[in-house]
């Protein structure tokens, strides 16, 4: 049996592709190994979103290529967004790459590997797109009780700073039945928390003529035994409509949590970014959300230093963040990406200024989160137990804490197991984390 080593870079959508690929290969006689030095075949599923991720992907490929001389590796496979973005350069610069597949050819890999190196052609990025029918048999790399579910591929928006539509194409929603079957199988395997992801989750179903597709999907997934939590990531602000808000409020399994990247707050900047929302539209959306779902948890993302951003535009964002008090906030400095519309814009902002602006927003946000966490002391909430971490802390998460990005709960004096969902009383608050103890008396 040939051994496969896999490095998966980038976002949760890429991770799902990696897991589906591993599922396909292991179902057809390939074995996984965590040791690249032991692998006969190494796959690097790359990210190509920002220059920083391009560099990380290239460094990783070069690192893995060493195993073709010093290790057992016979075939080095590169897939994903960087392969889509720079296929010719990668193949010219890194001769150790045996096969290059983009973001639409993952199912093709097995036939290439079964060829045992007889397939001479290296570049497969432009071959016809094919997607895995089923994702239910994927090899989960997240903890057994939690999974990302990629509900669509690509994006039909045209944000000026973003290269993704060029790398992944326009939105392609997965058939609802395929997602339901995937979640049914994962839930039967013990998964309780399902994080729904895509480039624009709110547009799910739009390209397959399904009105309010996301609401229909949530209703269908909530019917499945074992589904405890459904969480929505990457919602586009103009598509957070009444039907979706009603569904989040009505369906118990749907966490009162929405990730709605806003990118900026000032209309001049939003227009320059080729975003569809306006400040007033965003205010209405947030107001409706908070009125209809009291206590709803909101995550958002902003970019500082987008071309043309002046002090008054940034001050507008500072005032907005102070006023809106988001529960979770991510801030990125603008990355000048060749191939994006913004790349050709004048009035580039100094990277140092962009960083200073990011630091100001993050410092404000830290104070906001600290106070909100303190306000939670005494409350009782269900906690998904994650388990013992490397630092020997037992941790978990509330429904309003997404994995890896939103802080955790440090669990004290509780006899609980990973994967348990247990009511706990918040007893303390740290910067981004909470402290809690189970209200169910220990046996
Ligand atoms: S919504 Fe905008 S930022 Fe997000 S993937 Fe689509 S184009 Fe990129």
CSV table of N, CA, C and O in Angstrom, one decimal, residues 157 200 202-203 235-241 260-262 275-278 281-282 285:
chain,number,residue,atom,x,y,z
A,157,UNK,N,-19.1,37.5,-6.5
A,157,UNK,CA,-19.0,38.9,-6.1
A,157,UNK,C,-17.7,39.4,-6.8
A,157,UNK,O,-16.9,38.6,-7.3
A,200,UNK,N,-19.3,32.7,-0.2
A,200,UNK,CA,-20.5,33.5,0.1
A,200,UNK,C,-21.6,32.6,0.4
A,200,UNK,O,-22.4,32.2,-0.4
A,202,UNK,N,-24.3,33.0,2.1
A,202,UNK,CA,-25.7,33.5,1.9
A,202,UNK,C,-26.2,33.4,0.5
A,202,UNK,O,-27.4,33.5,0.3
A,203,UNK,N,-25.3,33.2,-0.5
A,203,UNK,CA,-25.8,33.0,-1.8
A,203,UNK,C,-26.1,31.6,-2.2
A,203,UNK,O,-26.4,31.3,-3.4
A,235,UNK,N,-21.0,35.2,5.6
A,235,UNK,CA,-22.3,35.7,5.1
A,235,UNK,C,-22.1,37.1,4.5
A,235,UNK,O,-21.4,37.9,5.1
A,236,UNK,N,-22.7,37.3,3.3
A,236,UNK,CA,-22.5,38.6,2.6
A,236,UNK,C,-23.6,39.5,3.2
A,236,UNK,O,-24.8,39.2,3.1
A,237,UNK,N,-23.2,40.7,3.6
A,237,UNK,CA,-24.2,41.6,4.4
A,237,UNK,C,-25.5,41.9,3.6
A,237,UNK,O,-26.5,41.9,4.2
A,238,UNK,N,-25.4,42.1,2.3
A,238,UNK,CA,-26.6,42.5,1.6
A,238,UNK,C,-27.6,41.3,1.5
A,238,UNK,O,-28.8,41.5,1.1
A,239,UNK,N,-27.1,40.1,1.7
A,239,UNK,CA,-27.9,38.9,1.6
A,239,UNK,C,-28.4,38.4,2.9
A,239,UNK,O,-29.1,37.3,3.0
A,240,UNK,N,-28.1,39.1,4.0
A,240,UNK,CA,-28.7,38.7,5.3
A,240,UNK,C,-30.1,39.3,5.4
A,240,UNK,O,-30.3,40.3,5.9
A,241,UNK,N,-31.0,38.5,4.8
A,241,UNK,CA,-32.4,39.0,4.7
A,241,UNK,C,-33.3,38.5,5.8
A,241,UNK,O,-32.9,37.7,6.6
A,260,UNK,N,-20.3,38.0,9.4
A,260,UNK,CA,-20.7,38.8,8.3
A,260,UNK,C,-19.5,39.8,8.0
A,260,UNK,O,-19.4,40.9,8.5
A,261,UNK,N,-18.5,39.3,7.1
A,261,UNK,CA,-17.4,40.2,6.8
A,261,UNK,C,-17.9,41.5,6.2
A,261,UNK,O,-18.6,41.5,5.2
A,262,UNK,N,-17.5,42.7,6.7
A,262,UNK,CA,-18.0,44.0,6.2
A,262,UNK,C,-16.8,44.7,5.4
A,262,UNK,O,-17.1,45.5,4.5
A,275,UNK,N,-17.9,46.8,-3.2
A,275,UNK,CA,-18.8,46.1,-2.3
A,275,UNK,C,-20.2,46.5,-2.6
A,275,UNK,O,-20.4,47.7,-3.0
A,276,UNK,N,-21.2,45.7,-2.4
A,276,UNK,CA,-22.6,46.0,-2.7
A,276,UNK,C,-23.3,46.8,-1.5
A,276,UNK,O,-24.3,47.4,-1.7
A,277,UNK,N,-22.7,46.6,-0.3
A,277,UNK,CA,-23.5,47.2,0.8
A,277,UNK,C,-23.1,48.7,1.0
A,277,UNK,O,-22.1,49.2,0.5
A,278,UNK,N,-24.0,49.4,1.7
A,278,UNK,CA,-23.7,50.8,2.1
A,278,UNK,C,-23.8,50.9,3.6
A,278,UNK,O,-24.3,50.0,4.3
A,281,UNK,N,-27.3,50.6,4.8
A,281,UNK,CA,-27.8,49.2,4.7
A,281,UNK,C,-27.3,48.3,5.8
A,281,UNK,O,-28.0,47.5,6.3
A,282,UNK,N,-26.0,48.5,6.1
A,282,UNK,CA,-25.4,47.6,7.1
A,282,UNK,C,-26.0,48.0,8.5
A,282,UNK,O,-26.3,47.1,9.3
A,285,UNK,N,-29.3,46.3,8.7
A,285,UNK,CA,-29.2,44.8,8.8
A,285,UNK,C,-28.8,44.5,10.3
A,285,UNK,O,-29.4,43.6,10.9
